[in-house]
Short mmCIF file of N, CA and C in Angstrom, two decimals:
data_model
loop_
_atom_site.label_atom_id
_atom_site.label_comp_id
_atom_site.label_asym_id
_atom_site.label_seq_id
_atom_site.Cartn_x
_atom_site.Cartn_y
_atom_site.Cartn_z
N UNK A 888 -40.84 40.69 79.10
CA UNK A 888 -41.22 41.97 78.52
C UNK A 888 -42.36 42.65 79.53
N UNK A 889 -42.11 43.83 79.88
CA UNK A 889 -42.88 44.52 80.73
C UNK A 889 -43.83 45.28 80.05
N UNK A 890 -45.27 45.02 80.37
CA UNK A 890 -46.29 45.83 79.76
C UNK A 890 -46.85 46.95 80.70
N UNK A 891 -46.79 48.02 79.86
CA UNK A 891 -47.31 49.24 80.71
C UNK A 891 -48.78 49.10 80.63
N UNK A 892 -49.33 49.46 81.80
CA UNK A 892 -50.78 49.56 82.02
C UNK A 892 -51.37 50.76 81.36
N UNK A 893 -52.39 50.75 80.43
CA UNK A 893 -52.90 51.95 79.86
C UNK A 893 -54.15 52.30 80.64
N UNK A 894 -54.58 51.64 81.73
CA UNK A 894 -55.76 51.85 82.40
C UNK A 894 -55.26 52.20 83.81
N UNK A 895 -55.54 53.26 84.34
CA UNK A 895 -55.41 53.79 85.73
C UNK A 895 -56.83 53.87 86.48
N UNK A 896 -56.44 53.30 87.65
CA UNK A 896 -57.70 53.46 88.50
C UNK A 896 -57.85 54.72 89.03
N UNK A 897 -59.10 55.37 89.15
CA UNK A 897 -59.29 56.72 89.66
C UNK A 897 -60.23 56.71 90.95
N UNK A 898 -60.07 57.57 91.91
CA UNK A 898 -60.91 57.38 93.09
C UNK A 898 -62.02 58.46 92.64
N UNK A 899 -63.31 57.90 92.34
CA UNK A 899 -64.46 58.70 91.73
C UNK A 899 -64.88 59.62 92.90
N UNK A 900 -64.81 59.22 94.19
CA UNK A 900 -65.27 60.09 95.19
C UNK A 900 -64.34 61.33 95.20
N UNK A 901 -63.13 61.03 95.01
CA UNK A 901 -62.23 62.42 94.87
C UNK A 901 -62.68 63.43 93.74
N UNK A 902 -62.93 62.52 92.59
CA UNK A 902 -63.36 63.50 91.33
C UNK A 902 -64.60 64.15 91.89
N UNK A 903 -65.66 63.32 92.27
CA UNK A 903 -66.99 63.90 92.52
C UNK A 903 -67.15 64.97 93.66
N UNK A 904 -66.18 64.91 94.77
CA UNK A 904 -66.45 65.90 95.56
C UNK A 904 -65.95 67.37 95.23
N UNK A 905 -65.36 67.58 94.08
CA UNK A 905 -65.06 68.88 93.71
C UNK A 905 -66.37 69.70 93.20
N UNK A 906 -67.18 69.03 92.63
CA UNK A 906 -68.49 69.61 92.26
C UNK A 906 -69.77 69.00 92.97
N UNK A 907 -69.63 68.06 93.62
CA UNK A 907 -70.78 67.41 94.26
C UNK A 907 -71.37 66.22 93.48
N UNK A 908 -71.12 66.27 92.17
CA UNK A 908 -71.77 65.30 91.28
C UNK A 908 -70.67 64.77 90.29
N UNK A 909 -70.55 63.48 90.17
CA UNK A 909 -69.61 62.91 89.47
C UNK A 909 -69.69 63.24 87.95
N UNK A 910 -71.04 63.27 87.42
CA UNK A 910 -71.26 63.54 86.03
C UNK A 910 -70.83 65.01 85.66
N UNK A 911 -71.09 65.92 86.59
CA UNK A 911 -70.62 67.31 86.50
C UNK A 911 -69.20 67.43 86.42
N UNK A 912 -68.68 66.66 87.31
CA UNK A 912 -66.82 66.69 87.37
C UNK A 912 -66.47 66.15 85.81
N UNK A 913 -67.05 65.05 85.30
CA UNK A 913 -66.61 64.68 84.28
C UNK A 913 -66.89 65.46 82.95
N UNK A 914 -67.95 66.24 83.04
CA UNK A 914 -68.37 67.26 82.09
C UNK A 914 -67.14 68.37 82.00
N UNK A 915 -66.79 68.71 83.16
CA UNK A 915 -65.68 69.79 83.33
C UNK A 915 -64.42 69.19 82.94
N UNK A 916 -64.05 68.02 83.18
CA UNK A 916 -62.70 67.30 82.85
C UNK A 916 -62.84 67.03 81.15
N UNK A 917 -63.80 66.82 80.77
CA UNK A 917 -63.88 66.46 79.18
C UNK A 917 -63.76 67.82 78.44
N UNK A 918 -64.34 68.87 78.92
CA UNK A 918 -64.23 70.20 78.33
C UNK A 918 -62.82 70.66 78.39
N UNK A 919 -62.27 70.50 79.42
CA UNK A 919 -60.63 70.74 79.68
C UNK A 919 -59.87 70.01 78.80
N UNK A 920 -60.12 68.67 78.77
CA UNK A 920 -59.34 67.61 77.81
C UNK A 920 -59.40 68.23 76.36
N UNK A 921 -60.61 68.55 76.01
CA UNK A 921 -60.78 69.08 74.59
C UNK A 921 -59.94 70.28 74.35
N UNK A 922 -59.81 71.27 75.40
CA UNK A 922 -59.08 72.46 75.24
C UNK A 922 -57.60 72.08 74.90
N UNK A 923 -57.05 71.21 75.93
CA UNK A 923 -55.85 70.77 75.93
C UNK A 923 -55.36 70.06 74.62
N UNK A 924 -56.46 69.26 73.89
CA UNK A 924 -56.13 68.47 72.54
C UNK A 924 -55.99 69.51 71.53
N UNK A 925 -56.84 70.63 71.57
CA UNK A 925 -56.83 71.52 70.57
C UNK A 925 -55.58 72.34 70.62
N UNK A 926 -55.06 72.62 71.70
CA UNK A 926 -53.87 73.43 71.70
C UNK A 926 -52.64 72.63 71.43
N UNK A 927 -52.73 71.41 71.77
CA UNK A 927 -51.61 70.54 71.29
C UNK A 927 -51.56 70.28 69.80
N UNK A 928 -52.64 70.17 69.31
CA UNK A 928 -52.96 69.88 68.00
C UNK A 928 -52.42 71.24 67.06
N UNK A 929 -52.94 72.29 67.36
CA UNK A 929 -52.40 73.55 66.85
C UNK A 929 -50.87 73.71 66.99
N UNK A 930 -50.30 73.43 68.15
CA UNK A 930 -48.94 73.59 68.08
C UNK A 930 -48.14 72.77 67.21
N UNK A 931 -48.54 71.55 67.31
CA UNK A 931 -48.13 70.17 66.38
C UNK A 931 -48.17 70.78 64.85
N UNK A 932 -49.38 71.31 64.62
CA UNK A 932 -49.46 71.73 63.14
C UNK A 932 -48.72 72.84 62.80
N UNK A 933 -48.53 73.67 63.49
CA UNK A 933 -47.66 74.97 63.25
C UNK A 933 -46.25 74.55 63.22
N UNK A 934 -45.72 73.53 63.99
CA UNK A 934 -44.33 72.98 63.77
C UNK A 934 -44.10 72.28 62.49
N UNK A 935 -45.29 71.48 62.23
CA UNK A 935 -45.20 70.60 60.90
C UNK A 935 -45.33 71.41 59.74
N UNK A 936 -45.90 72.63 59.86
CA UNK A 936 -46.12 73.49 58.66
C UNK A 936 -44.94 73.90 58.02
N UNK A 937 -43.73 73.94 58.90
CA UNK A 937 -42.46 74.34 58.25
C UNK A 937 -41.99 73.43 57.27
N UNK A 938 -42.43 72.12 57.42
CA UNK A 938 -41.95 71.09 56.53
C UNK A 938 -42.73 70.88 55.38
N UNK A 939 -43.78 71.61 55.20
CA UNK A 939 -44.81 71.46 54.05
C UNK A 939 -44.17 71.81 52.90
N UNK A 940 -44.13 70.97 51.86
CA UNK A 940 -43.81 71.41 50.55
C UNK A 940 -44.85 70.85 49.52
N UNK A 941 -44.67 71.58 48.37
CA UNK A 941 -45.44 71.27 47.14
C UNK A 941 -45.15 70.39 46.25
N UNK A 942 -43.98 69.89 46.63
CA UNK A 942 -43.21 68.78 45.78
C UNK A 942 -43.57 67.41 46.42
N UNK A 943 -44.08 66.64 45.41
CA UNK A 943 -44.56 65.12 45.97
C UNK A 943 -43.62 64.15 45.71
N UNK A 944 -42.29 64.46 46.25
CA UNK A 944 -41.19 63.44 45.89
C UNK A 944 -41.09 62.67 47.05
N UNK A 945 -41.16 61.35 46.78
CA UNK A 945 -41.00 60.29 47.93
C UNK A 945 -39.74 60.20 48.69
N UNK A 946 -38.44 60.51 48.06
CA UNK A 946 -37.40 60.65 48.68
C UNK A 946 -37.29 61.65 49.83
N UNK A 947 -37.84 62.84 49.49
CA UNK A 947 -38.04 63.84 50.47
C UNK A 947 -38.68 63.49 51.58
N UNK A 948 -39.80 63.00 51.50
CA UNK A 948 -40.85 62.52 52.60
C UNK A 948 -40.01 61.52 53.46
N UNK A 949 -39.33 60.62 53.05
CA UNK A 949 -38.88 59.56 53.79
C UNK A 949 -37.43 60.05 54.35
N UNK A 950 -36.78 61.02 53.98
CA UNK A 950 -35.51 61.44 54.52
C UNK A 950 -35.77 62.58 55.75
N UNK A 951 -36.94 63.11 55.88
CA UNK A 951 -37.04 64.21 56.77
C UNK A 951 -37.09 63.62 58.18
N UNK A 952 -36.11 63.54 58.63
CA UNK A 952 -35.84 63.05 60.20
C UNK A 952 -36.45 64.02 61.16
N UNK A 953 -36.32 65.33 61.06
CA UNK A 953 -36.68 66.38 61.95
C UNK A 953 -38.28 66.08 62.18
N UNK A 954 -38.95 65.93 61.04
CA UNK A 954 -40.29 65.84 61.06
C UNK A 954 -40.71 64.75 61.83
N UNK A 955 -39.99 63.52 61.68
CA UNK A 955 -40.35 62.34 62.30
C UNK A 955 -40.20 62.46 63.79
N UNK A 956 -39.10 63.11 64.17
CA UNK A 956 -38.84 63.38 65.64
C UNK A 956 -39.68 64.29 66.45
N UNK A 957 -40.36 65.18 65.61
CA UNK A 957 -41.39 66.06 66.15
C UNK A 957 -42.50 65.36 66.29
N UNK A 958 -42.98 64.46 65.49
CA UNK A 958 -44.10 63.64 65.51
C UNK A 958 -44.10 62.51 66.72
N UNK A 959 -42.84 62.04 66.86
CA UNK A 959 -42.68 60.99 67.76
C UNK A 959 -42.81 61.78 69.17
N UNK A 960 -42.34 63.00 69.22
CA UNK A 960 -42.29 63.68 70.57
C UNK A 960 -43.76 63.86 70.96
N UNK A 961 -44.64 64.32 69.95
CA UNK A 961 -45.90 64.52 70.46
C UNK A 961 -46.81 63.40 70.70
N UNK A 962 -46.36 62.34 69.99
CA UNK A 962 -46.99 60.75 70.21
C UNK A 962 -46.78 60.46 71.73
N UNK A 963 -45.65 60.73 72.41
CA UNK A 963 -45.28 60.40 73.86
C UNK A 963 -45.79 61.25 74.65
N UNK A 964 -46.43 62.49 74.33
CA UNK A 964 -47.02 63.18 75.39
C UNK A 964 -48.21 62.54 76.01
N UNK A 965 -48.38 62.90 77.42
CA UNK A 965 -49.55 62.09 78.05
C UNK A 965 -50.92 62.63 77.31
N UNK A 966 -51.69 61.69 77.38
CA UNK A 966 -53.01 62.00 76.87
C UNK A 966 -53.69 63.23 77.41
N UNK A 967 -54.63 64.08 76.68
CA UNK A 967 -55.09 65.10 77.13
C UNK A 967 -56.19 64.88 78.30
N UNK A 968 -56.65 63.61 78.26
CA UNK A 968 -57.69 63.22 79.36
C UNK A 968 -57.05 63.07 80.69
N UNK A 969 -55.85 62.43 80.63
CA UNK A 969 -54.95 62.20 81.82
C UNK A 969 -54.62 63.55 82.46
N UNK A 970 -54.21 64.49 81.58
CA UNK A 970 -53.62 65.87 81.93
C UNK A 970 -54.85 66.46 82.55
N UNK A 971 -55.99 66.63 81.97
CA UNK A 971 -57.20 67.05 82.55
C UNK A 971 -57.66 66.59 83.86
N UNK A 972 -57.52 65.30 83.94
CA UNK A 972 -58.02 64.76 85.31
C UNK A 972 -57.16 65.13 86.35
N UNK A 973 -55.88 65.19 86.05
CA UNK A 973 -54.88 65.67 87.20
C UNK A 973 -55.02 67.09 87.58
N UNK A 974 -55.19 67.95 86.51
CA UNK A 974 -55.46 69.25 86.91
C UNK A 974 -56.75 69.49 87.67
N UNK A 975 -57.65 68.70 87.34
CA UNK A 975 -59.03 68.82 87.99
C UNK A 975 -58.77 68.52 89.47
N UNK A 976 -58.14 67.40 89.80
CA UNK A 976 -57.98 66.96 91.10
C UNK A 976 -57.03 67.75 91.70
N UNK A 977 -56.11 68.35 91.12
CA UNK A 977 -55.13 69.24 91.80
C UNK A 977 -55.71 70.78 91.89
N UNK A 978 -57.03 70.97 91.66
CA UNK A 978 -57.77 72.30 91.75
C UNK A 978 -56.86 73.27 90.79
N UNK A 979 -56.51 72.86 89.80
CA UNK A 979 -55.77 73.76 88.65
C UNK A 979 -56.73 74.29 87.66
N UNK A 980 -58.12 73.82 87.59
CA UNK A 980 -59.09 74.09 86.68
C UNK A 980 -60.26 74.75 87.39
N UNK A 981 -60.47 75.91 86.66
CA UNK A 981 -61.68 76.79 87.34
C UNK A 981 -62.84 76.53 86.28
N UNK A 982 -64.18 76.54 86.79
CA UNK A 982 -65.27 76.42 86.00
C UNK A 982 -66.28 77.29 86.61
N UNK A 983 -67.31 77.44 85.86
CA UNK A 983 -68.46 78.35 86.59
C UNK A 983 -69.66 77.82 85.89
N UNK A 984 -70.73 78.17 86.57
CA UNK A 984 -72.20 77.71 85.98
C UNK A 984 -72.52 78.97 85.41
N UNK A 985 -73.46 78.75 84.25
CA UNK A 985 -74.01 79.79 83.52
C UNK A 985 -75.35 80.20 84.39
N UNK A 986 -75.60 81.27 84.34
CA UNK A 986 -76.82 81.74 85.17
C UNK A 986 -78.14 81.29 84.47
N UNK A 987 -79.17 80.82 85.05
CA UNK A 987 -80.32 80.21 84.38
C UNK A 987 -80.94 81.35 83.65
N UNK A 988 -80.85 82.59 84.22
CA UNK A 988 -81.50 83.73 83.45
C UNK A 988 -80.68 84.01 82.21
N UNK A 989 -79.59 83.70 82.17
CA UNK A 989 -78.86 83.89 80.88
C UNK A 989 -79.20 83.18 79.82
N UNK A 990 -79.67 82.00 80.21
CA UNK A 990 -80.17 81.00 78.99
C UNK A 990 -81.55 81.12 78.67
N UNK A 991 -82.41 81.82 79.29
CA UNK A 991 -83.79 82.11 79.01
C UNK A 991 -83.80 83.02 77.75
N UNK A 992 -84.73 82.81 77.02
CA UNK A 992 -85.16 83.54 75.86
C UNK A 992 -86.24 84.54 76.23
N UNK A 993 -86.22 85.74 75.90
CA UNK A 993 -87.09 86.88 76.29
C UNK A 993 -88.06 86.89 75.15
N UNK A 994 -89.47 86.72 75.41
CA UNK A 994 -90.44 87.06 74.49
C UNK A 994 -91.15 88.20 74.39
#
């Protein structure tokens, strides 16, 4: 039985070179991963909303194969963090710094 490795080694230097700081790169990646996860969740919820019923009949719940197939499809999608890392490394993610003046409160 072949076991798929769920851990993938990443070159941290390659990730850090985009921003000059590995921690800043991780923040950018994490924010992008969160965006991806929210988009996928909204898409899944909209597709599953079609199957929502007010009847609590157990027979209907177990017989709905389309809903099960949709759920399995989304379970097999790559994790949002992996997608975000790939996008970041391939320069598909843009980010910007907020100006320090923008964050100051005027008294």
